[in-house]
């Protein structure tokens, strides 16, 4: 079981738990996360959702072997089902990030309501380095959040950035010592036990209203390109290089 779920004191927790592969997310794991989010959305005893990783690793992103063996081909694929559930979740979603949050590990944070990061967190969206393109509206939201210049460093160069940078550019709420991130995130989640759930739900919906149509349109365009790029020789070279623990060679393209 690589996704652990539990509900305690009004908070549904989704824990990514595959430390031996740095919490890389497989299709089955996306589906489990989607199911947990959908269940939390309809369970009236749940007032907030908490997403965590393992100590020292949030997630290394999509499982690269899965990308090679089972490239997502449609909006029915597990990653899309998960992101649809995350974007559609009516309850507040809080992320607790320690260590690396790579690829979809950072993209999913753009769709959470609160993000707490550790002082050793490293976020990155290295899609271009992998021969891919940004996903799930990150090509829209990242430039909106931080301006095109800083977005280009993160999306075109794939530069990693710290938890403090994530706060500064509006992706995260606060940086905390690693041992305090999950405790603080849970404390924020439990505050929703004392707030009226209908008002929280309607307010979250209002806060997302303006960007949701544009985000959905962008996701469709990104998804089509992403699917094509996954099958491209550039991506195959990047994936092979990762598993062969060597630098990719893009000189022939
Ligand atoms: N997909 C599949 N396997 C992955 C993975 C991923 N995204 N990330 C890590 N792993 C595997 C490694 O292949 C390795 O497996 P092995 O022990 O069988 O060789 C194991 O997890 C440990 O990873 P390793 O790279 O040795 O750990 P590290 O501490 O040196 O580095 C990371 C950690 C997260 C920085 C590094 O694993 C990494 O860059 N991963 C890929 C990130 C990425 O590009 N994700 C896709 C984004 S779209």
PDB file of C-alpha atoms and ligand atoms in Angstrom:
ATOM      1  CA  UNK A   1       0.000   0.000   0.000  1.00  0.00           C
ATOM      2  CA  UNK A   2       1.811   3.143  -1.198  1.00  0.00           C
ATOM      3  CA  UNK A   3      -0.927   5.562  -0.224  1.00  0.00           C
ATOM      4  CA  UNK A   4      -2.066   5.551   3.379  1.00  0.00           C
ATOM      5  CA  UNK A   5      -5.328   7.199   4.326  1.00  0.00           C
ATOM      6  CA  UNK A   6      -6.877   7.933   7.699  1.00  0.00           C
ATOM      7  CA  UNK A   7      -9.513  10.254   9.099  1.00  0.00           C
ATOM      8  CA  UNK A   8      -8.975  11.721  12.529  1.00  0.00           C
ATOM      9  CA  UNK A   9     -10.651  14.661  14.252  1.00  0.00           C
ATOM     10  CA  UNK A  10     -12.322  15.962  11.083  1.00  0.00           C
ATOM     11  CA  UNK A  11      -9.173  15.726   8.942  1.00  0.00           C
ATOM     12  CA  UNK A  12      -8.763  13.179   6.151  1.00  0.00           C
ATOM     13  CA  UNK A  13      -5.066  12.464   5.674  1.00  0.00           C
ATOM     14  CA  UNK A  14      -3.565  11.214   2.408  1.00  0.00           C
ATOM     15  CA  UNK A  15       0.008  10.080   2.987  1.00  0.00           C
ATOM     16  CA  UNK A  16       2.275   9.263   0.040  1.00  0.00           C
ATOM     17  CA  UNK A  17       4.286   6.330   1.369  1.00  0.00           C
ATOM     18  CA  UNK A  18       6.707   4.794  -1.108  1.00  0.00           C
ATOM     19  CA  UNK A  19      10.018   5.950   0.350  1.00  0.00           C
ATOM     20  CA  UNK A  20      12.091   3.277  -1.428  1.00  0.00           C
ATOM     21  CA  UNK A  21      11.242   5.023  -4.734  1.00  0.00           C
ATOM     22  CA  UNK A  22      11.306   8.518  -3.234  1.00  0.00           C
ATOM     23  CA  UNK A  23       7.506   8.527  -3.211  1.00  0.00           C
ATOM     24  CA  UNK A  24       7.285   8.366  -7.027  1.00  0.00           C
ATOM     25  CA  UNK A  25       3.574   8.186  -7.895  1.00  0.00           C
ATOM     26  CA  UNK A  26       2.218   5.332 -10.022  1.00  0.00           C
ATOM     27  CA  UNK A  27      -1.143   5.136 -11.765  1.00  0.00           C
ATOM     28  CA  UNK A  28      -2.539   3.003  -8.945  1.00  0.00           C
ATOM     29  CA  UNK A  29      -1.402   5.582  -6.387  1.00  0.00           C
ATOM     30  CA  UNK A  30      -3.069   8.463  -8.305  1.00  0.00           C
ATOM     31  CA  UNK A  31      -6.286   6.461  -8.315  1.00  0.00           C
ATOM     32  CA  UNK A  32      -6.062   5.825  -4.543  1.00  0.00           C
ATOM     33  CA  UNK A  33      -5.470   9.524  -3.927  1.00  0.00           C
ATOM     34  CA  UNK A  34      -8.401  10.462  -6.177  1.00  0.00           C
ATOM     35  CA  UNK A  35     -10.675   8.006  -4.353  1.00  0.00           C
ATOM     36  CA  UNK A  36      -9.618   9.435  -0.988  1.00  0.00           C
ATOM     37  CA  UNK A  37     -10.249  13.018  -2.131  1.00  0.00           C
ATOM     38  CA  UNK A  38     -13.646  12.145  -3.566  1.00  0.00           C
ATOM     39  CA  UNK A  39     -14.604  10.293  -0.371  1.00  0.00           C
ATOM     40  CA  UNK A  40     -13.478  13.284   1.728  1.00  0.00           C
ATOM     41  CA  UNK A  41     -15.555  15.633  -0.436  1.00  0.00           C
ATOM     42  CA  UNK A  42     -18.764  13.757   0.354  1.00  0.00           C
ATOM     43  CA  UNK A  43     -18.062  12.711   3.978  1.00  0.00           C
ATOM     44  CA  UNK A  44     -19.733  15.310   6.200  1.00  0.00           C
ATOM     45  CA  UNK A  45     -17.490  14.372   9.142  1.00  0.00           C
ATOM     46  CA  UNK A  46     -14.446  15.534   7.146  1.00  0.00           C
ATOM     47  CA  UNK A  47     -13.778  19.279   7.346  1.00  0.00           C
ATOM     48  CA  UNK A  48     -10.355  19.403   5.650  1.00  0.00           C
ATOM     49  CA  UNK A  49      -7.875  17.215   3.766  1.00  0.00           C
ATOM     50  CA  UNK A  50      -4.175  16.936   4.600  1.00  0.00           C
ATOM     51  CA  UNK A  51      -1.665  15.655   2.011  1.00  0.00           C
ATOM     52  CA  UNK A  52       1.737  14.580   3.332  1.00  0.00           C
ATOM     53  CA  UNK A  53       4.777  12.643   2.170  1.00  0.00           C
ATOM     54  CA  UNK A  54       7.442  10.872   4.196  1.00  0.00           C
ATOM     55  CA  UNK A  55      10.105  12.504   6.362  1.00  0.00           C
ATOM     56  CA  UNK A  56      12.567  14.081   3.931  1.00  0.00           C
ATOM     57  CA  UNK A  57      10.571  13.400   0.745  1.00  0.00           C
ATOM     58  CA  UNK A  58       7.211  14.721  -0.425  1.00  0.00           C
ATOM     59  CA  UNK A  59       7.314  13.089  -3.868  1.00  0.00           C
ATOM     60  CA  UNK A  60       9.777  12.661  -6.733  1.00  0.00           C
ATOM     61  CA  UNK A  61       6.813  13.097  -9.081  1.00  0.00           C
ATOM     62  CA  UNK A  62       5.280  10.765 -11.586  1.00  0.00           C
ATOM     63  CA  UNK A  63       6.870   7.315 -11.613  1.00  0.00           C
ATOM     64  CA  UNK A  64       9.176   7.546 -14.628  1.00  0.00           C
ATOM     65  CA  UNK A  65       8.894   3.843 -15.383  1.00  0.00           C
ATOM     66  CA  UNK A  66       5.113   4.279 -15.513  1.00  0.00           C
ATOM     67  CA  UNK A  67       5.650   7.200 -17.915  1.00  0.00           C
ATOM     68  CA  UNK A  68       7.619   4.844 -20.180  1.00  0.00           C
ATOM     69  CA  UNK A  69       5.398   1.750 -19.874  1.00  0.00           C
ATOM     70  CA  UNK A  70       1.964   3.330 -19.545  1.00  0.00           C
ATOM     71  CA  UNK A  71       2.107   6.914 -20.869  1.00  0.00           C
ATOM     72  CA  UNK A  72      -1.174   8.660 -20.027  1.00  0.00           C
ATOM     73  CA  UNK A  73      -3.151   8.865 -23.234  1.00  0.00           C
ATOM     74  CA  UNK A  74      -6.356  10.613 -22.246  1.00  0.00           C
ATOM     75  CA  UNK A  75      -8.148  12.671 -19.645  1.00  0.00           C
ATOM     76  CA  UNK A  76      -9.334   9.358 -18.145  1.00  0.00           C
ATOM     77  CA  UNK A  77      -5.762   8.487 -17.088  1.00  0.00           C
ATOM     78  CA  UNK A  78      -5.103   8.200 -13.332  1.00  0.00           C
ATOM     79  CA  UNK A  79      -3.064  11.435 -13.063  1.00  0.00           C
ATOM     80  CA  UNK A  80      -5.947  13.367 -14.663  1.00  0.00           C
ATOM     81  CA  UNK A  81      -8.475  11.641 -12.398  1.00  0.00           C
ATOM     82  CA  UNK A  82      -6.386  12.626  -9.357  1.00  0.00           C
ATOM     83  CA  UNK A  83      -5.941  16.255 -10.429  1.00  0.00           C
ATOM     84  CA  UNK A  84      -9.645  16.530 -11.278  1.00  0.00           C
ATOM     85  CA  UNK A  85     -10.476  15.293  -7.764  1.00  0.00           C
ATOM     86  CA  UNK A  86      -7.975  17.720  -6.213  1.00  0.00           C
ATOM     87  CA  UNK A  87      -9.222  20.713  -8.213  1.00  0.00           C
ATOM     88  CA  UNK A  88     -12.838  19.755  -7.534  1.00  0.00           C
ATOM     89  CA  UNK A  89     -12.398  19.074  -3.803  1.00  0.00           C
ATOM     90  CA  UNK A  90     -14.892  21.235  -1.940  1.00  0.00           C
ATOM     91  CA  UNK A  91     -13.045  20.936   1.379  1.00  0.00           C
ATOM     92  CA  UNK A  92      -9.857  22.901   2.112  1.00  0.00           C
ATOM     93  CA  UNK A  93      -6.744  20.946   1.123  1.00  0.00           C
ATOM     94  CA  UNK A  94      -3.555  21.499   3.109  1.00  0.00           C
ATOM     95  CA  UNK A  95      -0.162  20.154   1.965  1.00  0.00           C
ATOM     96  CA  UNK A  96       2.758  19.421   4.298  1.00  0.00           C
ATOM     97  CA  UNK A  97       5.980  19.300   2.263  1.00  0.00           C
ATOM     98  CA  UNK A  98       9.337  18.120   3.567  1.00  0.00           C
ATOM     99  CA  UNK A  99      12.205  17.325   1.202  1.00  0.00           C
ATOM    100  CA  UNK A 100      11.773  17.156  -2.554  1.00  0.00           C
ATOM    101  CA  UNK A 101       8.528  17.971  -4.369  1.00  0.00           C
ATOM    102  CA  UNK A 102       9.270  17.354  -8.031  1.00  0.00           C
ATOM    103  CA  UNK A 103       7.102  17.555 -11.134  1.00  0.00           C
ATOM    104  CA  UNK A 104       3.526  16.835 -10.137  1.00  0.00           C
ATOM    105  CA  UNK A 105       4.789  17.150  -6.544  1.00  0.00           C
ATOM    106  CA  UNK A 106       5.015  20.905  -7.144  1.00  0.00           C
ATOM    107  CA  UNK A 107       2.149  21.100  -9.652  1.00  0.00           C
ATOM    108  CA  UNK A 108      -0.322  19.674  -7.140  1.00  0.00           C
ATOM    109  CA  UNK A 109       0.657  22.378  -4.622  1.00  0.00           C
ATOM    110  CA  UNK A 110      -0.669  25.018  -7.044  1.00  0.00           C
ATOM    111  CA  UNK A 111      -4.116  23.488  -6.531  1.00  0.00           C
ATOM    112  CA  UNK A 112      -3.991  23.145  -2.722  1.00  0.00           C
ATOM    113  CA  UNK A 113      -5.391  25.849  -0.442  1.00  0.00           C
ATOM    114  CA  UNK A 114      -2.562  25.920   2.111  1.00  0.00           C
ATOM    115  CA  UNK A 115       1.025  24.740   1.642  1.00  0.00           C
ATOM    116  CA  UNK A 116       3.565  24.409   4.476  1.00  0.00           C
ATOM    117  CA  UNK A 117       7.151  23.577   3.553  1.00  0.00           C
ATOM    118  CA  UNK A 118      10.245  22.596   5.493  1.00  0.00           C
ATOM    119  CA  UNK A 119      13.441  24.598   5.488  1.00  0.00           C
ATOM    120  CA  UNK A 120      15.100  21.778   3.509  1.00  0.00           C
ATOM    121  CA  UNK A 121      12.302  21.428   0.940  1.00  0.00           C
ATOM    122  CA  UNK A 122      13.290  21.532  -2.735  1.00  0.00           C
ATOM    123  CA  UNK A 123      10.606  22.160  -5.313  1.00  0.00           C
ATOM    124  CA  UNK A 124      11.120  21.697  -9.052  1.00  0.00           C
ATOM    125  CA  UNK A 125       9.156  21.450 -12.287  1.00  0.00           C
ATOM    126  CA  UNK A 126      11.777  19.880 -14.603  1.00  0.00           C
ATOM    127  CA  UNK A 127       9.344  19.072 -17.403  1.00  0.00           C
ATOM    128  CA  UNK A 128      11.466  20.576 -20.185  1.00  0.00           C
ATOM    129  CA  UNK A 129      14.587  18.704 -18.962  1.00  0.00           C
ATOM    130  CA  UNK A 130      12.542  15.516 -19.368  1.00  0.00           C
ATOM    131  CA  UNK A 131      11.469  16.421 -22.908  1.00  0.00           C
ATOM    132  CA  UNK A 132       7.982  17.300 -21.644  1.00  0.00           C
ATOM    133  CA  UNK A 133       5.850  20.419 -21.164  1.00  0.00           C
ATOM    134  CA  UNK A 134       4.212  21.881 -18.036  1.00  0.00           C
ATOM    135  CA  UNK A 135       1.010  20.174 -16.871  1.00  0.00           C
ATOM    136  CA  UNK A 136      -2.232  20.791 -15.027  1.00  0.00           C
ATOM    137  CA  UNK A 137      -2.363  24.548 -15.662  1.00  0.00           C
ATOM    138  CA  UNK A 138       1.108  25.227 -14.290  1.00  0.00           C
ATOM    139  CA  UNK A 139       1.925  27.042 -17.557  1.00  0.00           C
ATOM    140  CA  UNK A 140      -0.895  29.454 -16.648  1.00  0.00           C
ATOM    141  CA  UNK A 141      -0.708  29.643 -12.856  1.00  0.00           C
ATOM    142  CA  UNK A 142       3.080  29.856 -12.357  1.00  0.00           C
ATOM    143  CA  UNK A 143       3.540  32.976 -14.587  1.00  0.00           C
ATOM    144  CA  UNK A 144       0.427  34.499 -12.974  1.00  0.00           C
ATOM    145  CA  UNK A 145       1.851  33.948  -9.492  1.00  0.00           C
ATOM    146  CA  UNK A 146       5.418  35.137 -10.009  1.00  0.00           C
ATOM    147  CA  UNK A 147       5.657  36.887 -13.386  1.00  0.00           C
ATOM    148  CA  UNK A 148       7.078  35.530 -16.609  1.00  0.00           C
ATOM    149  CA  UNK A 149      10.757  36.107 -15.767  1.00  0.00           C
ATOM    150  CA  UNK A 150      10.820  33.952 -12.643  1.00  0.00           C
ATOM    151  CA  UNK A 151       8.377  31.460 -14.157  1.00  0.00           C
ATOM    152  CA  UNK A 152      10.805  30.936 -17.058  1.00  0.00           C
ATOM    153  CA  UNK A 153      13.579  29.940 -14.622  1.00  0.00           C
ATOM    154  CA  UNK A 154      11.311  27.342 -13.070  1.00  0.00           C
ATOM    155  CA  UNK A 155       9.432  26.082 -16.130  1.00  0.00           C
ATOM    156  CA  UNK A 156      11.941  26.441 -18.995  1.00  0.00           C
ATOM    157  CA  UNK A 157      15.217  25.842 -17.130  1.00  0.00           C
ATOM    158  CA  UNK A 158      13.584  23.610 -14.502  1.00  0.00           C
ATOM    159  CA  UNK A 159      15.619  25.274 -11.746  1.00  0.00           C
ATOM    160  CA  UNK A 160      14.861  23.847  -8.304  1.00  0.00           C
ATOM    161  CA  UNK A 161      13.829  26.320  -5.623  1.00  0.00           C
ATOM    162  CA  UNK A 162      13.694  26.373  -1.847  1.00  0.00           C
ATOM    163  CA  UNK A 163      10.775  26.482   0.546  1.00  0.00           C
ATOM    164  CA  UNK A 164      11.594  30.131   1.239  1.00  0.00           C
ATOM    165  CA  UNK A 165      11.416  30.878  -2.518  1.00  0.00           C
ATOM    166  CA  UNK A 166       8.073  29.060  -2.649  1.00  0.00           C
ATOM    167  CA  UNK A 167       6.718  31.347   0.066  1.00  0.00           C
ATOM    168  CA  UNK A 168       8.174  34.430  -1.585  1.00  0.00           C
ATOM    169  CA  UNK A 169       6.575  33.635  -4.954  1.00  0.00           C
ATOM    170  CA  UNK A 170       3.179  32.747  -3.505  1.00  0.00           C
ATOM    171  CA  UNK A 171       3.166  28.951  -3.805  1.00  0.00           C
ATOM    172  CA  UNK A 172       3.516  28.254  -0.069  1.00  0.00           C
ATOM    173  CA  UNK A 173       2.264  29.843   3.156  1.00  0.00           C
ATOM    174  CA  UNK A 174       5.231  29.348   5.482  1.00  0.00           C
ATOM    175  CA  UNK A 175       8.580  27.632   6.001  1.00  0.00           C
ATOM    176  CA  UNK A 176       8.992  25.615   9.192  1.00  0.00           C
ATOM    177  CA  UNK A 177      11.561  23.250  10.654  1.00  0.00           C
ATOM    178  CA  UNK A 178      11.011  19.800   9.111  1.00  0.00           C
ATOM    179  CA  UNK A 179       9.826  18.279  12.398  1.00  0.00           C
ATOM    180  CA  UNK A 180       7.062  20.899  12.718  1.00  0.00           C
ATOM    181  CA  UNK A 181       5.607  20.952   9.192  1.00  0.00           C
ATOM    182  CA  UNK A 182       3.070  18.123   9.549  1.00  0.00           C
ATOM    183  CA  UNK A 183       2.042  19.246  13.066  1.00  0.00           C
ATOM    184  CA  UNK A 184       1.454  22.809  11.907  1.00  0.00           C
ATOM    185  CA  UNK A 185      -0.409  21.693   8.772  1.00  0.00           C
ATOM    186  CA  UNK A 186      -2.697  19.497  10.898  1.00  0.00           C
ATOM    187  CA  UNK A 187      -3.318  22.388  13.293  1.00  0.00           C
ATOM    188  CA  UNK A 188      -4.454  24.552  10.358  1.00  0.00           C
ATOM    189  CA  UNK A 189      -6.626  21.697   9.024  1.00  0.00           C
ATOM    190  CA  UNK A 190      -8.281  21.199  12.427  1.00  0.00           C
ATOM    191  CA  UNK A 191      -9.237  24.886  12.592  1.00  0.00           C
ATOM    192  CA  UNK A 192     -11.924  24.050  10.021  1.00  0.00           C
ATOM    193  CA  UNK A 193     -13.704  21.985  12.714  1.00  0.00           C
ATOM    194  CA  UNK A 194     -14.672  25.317  14.280  1.00  0.00           C
ATOM    195  CA  UNK A 195     -15.812  27.030  11.071  1.00  0.00           C
ATOM    196  CA  UNK A 196     -19.180  26.728   9.265  1.00  0.00           C
ATOM    197  CA  UNK A 197     -18.602  24.143   6.483  1.00  0.00           C
ATOM    198  CA  UNK A 198     -21.131  25.624   4.039  1.00  0.00           C
ATOM    199  CA  UNK A 199     -19.510  29.059   4.178  1.00  0.00           C
ATOM    200  CA  UNK A 200     -16.041  27.490   3.769  1.00  0.00           C
ATOM    201  CA  UNK A 201     -17.210  25.465   0.751  1.00  0.00           C
ATOM    202  CA  UNK A 202     -18.908  28.408  -0.980  1.00  0.00           C
ATOM    203  CA  UNK A 203     -15.967  30.719  -0.286  1.00  0.00           C
ATOM    204  CA  UNK A 204     -13.437  28.235  -1.676  1.00  0.00           C
ATOM    205  CA  UNK A 205     -15.592  27.917  -4.790  1.00  0.00           C
ATOM    206  CA  UNK A 206     -15.706  31.718  -5.193  1.00  0.00           C
ATOM    207  CA  UNK A 207     -11.929  32.025  -4.757  1.00  0.00           C
ATOM    208  CA  UNK A 208     -11.392  29.503  -7.575  1.00  0.00           C
ATOM    209  CA  UNK A 209     -14.181  30.713  -9.887  1.00  0.00           C
ATOM    210  CA  UNK A 210     -12.250  33.249 -11.960  1.00  0.00           C
ATOM    211  CA  UNK A 211      -9.362  30.952 -12.757  1.00  0.00           C
ATOM    212  CA  UNK A 212     -11.151  27.628 -13.078  1.00  0.00           C
ATOM    213  CA  UNK A 213     -12.385  28.022 -16.676  1.00  0.00           C
ATOM    214  CA  UNK A 214      -9.002  29.225 -17.905  1.00  0.00           C
ATOM    215  CA  UNK A 215      -7.285  26.439 -15.939  1.00  0.00           C
ATOM    216  CA  UNK A 216      -9.487  23.758 -17.503  1.00  0.00           C
ATOM    217  CA  UNK A 217      -8.863  25.093 -21.009  1.00  0.00           C
ATOM    218  CA  UNK A 218      -5.111  25.222 -20.359  1.00  0.00           C
ATOM    219  CA  UNK A 219      -5.090  21.681 -18.955  1.00  0.00           C
ATOM    220  CA  UNK A 220      -6.693  20.393 -22.158  1.00  0.00           C
ATOM    221  CA  UNK A 221      -4.053  22.081 -24.359  1.00  0.00           C
ATOM    222  CA  UNK A 222      -1.173  21.047 -22.063  1.00  0.00           C
ATOM    223  CA  UNK A 223      -2.505  17.481 -21.823  1.00  0.00           C
ATOM    224  CA  UNK A 224      -2.510  16.988 -25.578  1.00  0.00           C
ATOM    225  CA  UNK A 225       1.071  18.267 -25.930  1.00  0.00           C
ATOM    226  CA  UNK A 226       2.222  16.345 -22.851  1.00  0.00           C
ATOM    227  CA  UNK A 227       0.872  13.084 -24.259  1.00  0.00           C
ATOM    228  CA  UNK A 228       2.690  13.663 -27.565  1.00  0.00           C
ATOM    229  CA  UNK A 229       5.920  14.670 -25.839  1.00  0.00           C
ATOM    230  CA  UNK A 230       5.877  11.585 -23.577  1.00  0.00           C
ATOM    231  CA  UNK A 231       6.241   9.482 -26.709  1.00  0.00           C
ATOM    232  CA  UNK A 232       8.922  11.748 -28.244  1.00  0.00           C
ATOM    233  CA  UNK A 233      12.549  10.640 -28.734  1.00  0.00           C
ATOM    234  CA  UNK A 234      13.603  13.553 -26.473  1.00  0.00           C
ATOM    235  CA  UNK A 235      11.563  12.202 -23.565  1.00  0.00           C
ATOM    236  CA  UNK A 236      12.701   8.623 -24.187  1.00  0.00           C
ATOM    237  CA  UNK A 237      16.326   9.814 -24.020  1.00  0.00           C
ATOM    238  CA  UNK A 238      15.654  11.702 -20.761  1.00  0.00           C
ATOM    239  CA  UNK A 239      13.890   8.722 -19.132  1.00  0.00           C
ATOM    240  CA  UNK A 240      16.576   6.237 -20.218  1.00  0.00           C
ATOM    241  CA  UNK A 241      19.290   8.559 -18.910  1.00  0.00           C
ATOM    242  CA  UNK A 242      17.537   8.769 -15.514  1.00  0.00           C
ATOM    243  CA  UNK A 243      17.487   5.009 -15.061  1.00  0.00           C
ATOM    244  CA  UNK A 244      21.005   4.611 -16.449  1.00  0.00           C
ATOM    245  CA  UNK A 245      22.136   7.292 -13.957  1.00  0.00           C
ATOM    246  CA  UNK A 246      23.788   9.406 -16.685  1.00  0.00           C
ATOM    247  CA  UNK A 247      23.304  12.877 -18.154  1.00  0.00           C
ATOM    248  CA  UNK A 248      20.859  12.920 -21.085  1.00  0.00           C
ATOM    249  CA  UNK A 249      22.304  13.761 -24.505  1.00  0.00           C
ATOM    250  CA  UNK A 250      20.007  16.065 -26.479  1.00  0.00           C
ATOM    251  CA  UNK A 251      22.706  17.050 -29.007  1.00  0.00           C
ATOM    252  CA  UNK A 252      21.251  14.822 -31.728  1.00  0.00           C
ATOM    253  CA  UNK A 253      17.777  16.422 -31.702  1.00  0.00           C
TER     254      UNK A 253
HETATM  255  N1  LIG B   1      10.196   7.511 -10.907  1.00  0.00           N
HETATM  256  C1  LIG B   1      10.658   6.260 -10.733  1.00  0.00           C
HETATM  257  N2  LIG B   1      11.643   5.941  -9.874  1.00  0.00           N
HETATM  258  C2  LIG B   1      12.174   6.946  -9.159  1.00  0.00           C
HETATM  259  C3  LIG B   1      11.740   8.278  -9.284  1.00  0.00           C
HETATM  260  C4  LIG B   1      10.702   8.541 -10.207  1.00  0.00           C
HETATM  261  N3  LIG B   1      10.182   9.763 -10.369  1.00  0.00           N
HETATM  262  N4  LIG B   1      12.468   9.058  -8.444  1.00  0.00           N
HETATM  263  C5  LIG B   1      13.316   8.232  -7.809  1.00  0.00           C
HETATM  264  N5  LIG B   1      13.146   6.965  -8.236  1.00  0.00           N
HETATM  265  C6  LIG B   1      13.874   5.766  -7.801  1.00  0.00           C
HETATM  266  C7  LIG B   1      15.293   5.730  -8.347  1.00  0.00           C
HETATM  267  O1  LIG B   1      15.298   5.158  -9.655  1.00  0.00           O
HETATM  268  C8  LIG B   1      15.959   4.870  -7.309  1.00  0.00           C
HETATM  269  O2  LIG B   1      15.616   3.529  -7.560  1.00  0.00           O
HETATM  270  P1  LIG B   1      16.709   2.354  -7.356  1.00  0.00           P
HETATM  271  O3  LIG B   1      17.021   2.387  -5.878  1.00  0.00           O
HETATM  272  O4  LIG B   1      15.997   1.126  -7.794  1.00  0.00           O
HETATM  273  O5  LIG B   1      17.901   2.744  -8.220  1.00  0.00           O
HETATM  274  C9  LIG B   1      15.264   5.259  -6.004  1.00  0.00           C
HETATM  275  O6  LIG B   1      14.013   5.828  -6.380  1.00  0.00           O
HETATM  276  C10 LIG B   1      16.022   6.286  -5.198  1.00  0.00           C
HETATM  277  O7  LIG B   1      16.239   7.422  -6.025  1.00  0.00           O
HETATM  278  P2  LIG B   1      17.654   8.176  -6.132  1.00  0.00           P
HETATM  279  O8  LIG B   1      17.651   9.010  -7.369  1.00  0.00           O
HETATM  280  O9  LIG B   1      18.767   7.192  -5.972  1.00  0.00           O
HETATM  281  O10 LIG B   1      17.583   9.094  -4.813  1.00  0.00           O
HETATM  282  P3  LIG B   1      18.358  10.473  -4.530  1.00  0.00           P
HETATM  283  O11 LIG B   1      18.149  10.742  -3.079  1.00  0.00           O
HETATM  284  O12 LIG B   1      19.737  10.437  -5.070  1.00  0.00           O
HETATM  285  O13 LIG B   1      17.554  11.584  -5.387  1.00  0.00           O
HETATM  286  C11 LIG B   1      15.585  12.656  -6.236  1.00  0.00           C
HETATM  287  C12 LIG B   1      16.208  11.866  -5.080  1.00  0.00           C
HETATM  288  C13 LIG B   1      14.096  12.811  -5.929  1.00  0.00           C
HETATM  289  C14 LIG B   1      16.252  14.041  -6.333  1.00  0.00           C
HETATM  290  C15 LIG B   1      15.825  11.879  -7.560  1.00  0.00           C
HETATM  291  O14 LIG B   1      15.391  10.544  -7.368  1.00  0.00           O
HETATM  292  C16 LIG B   1      15.114  12.421  -8.756  1.00  0.00           C
HETATM  293  O15 LIG B   1      15.540  13.417  -9.328  1.00  0.00           O
HETATM  294  N6  LIG B   1      14.027  11.720  -9.200  1.00  0.00           N
HETATM  295  C17 LIG B   1      13.351  12.007 -10.452  1.00  0.00           C
HETATM  296  C18 LIG B   1      12.554  13.276 -10.378  1.00  0.00           C
HETATM  297  C19 LIG B   1      11.833  13.519 -11.669  1.00  0.00           C
HETATM  298  O16 LIG B   1      12.409  13.870 -12.666  1.00  0.00           O
HETATM  299  N7  LIG B   1      10.516  13.290 -11.615  1.00  0.00           N
HETATM  300  C20 LIG B   1       9.623  13.371 -12.741  1.00  0.00           C
HETATM  301  C21 LIG B   1       9.013  14.701 -12.799  1.00  0.00           C
HETATM  302  S1  LIG B   1       7.885  14.838 -14.146  1.00  0.00           S
END
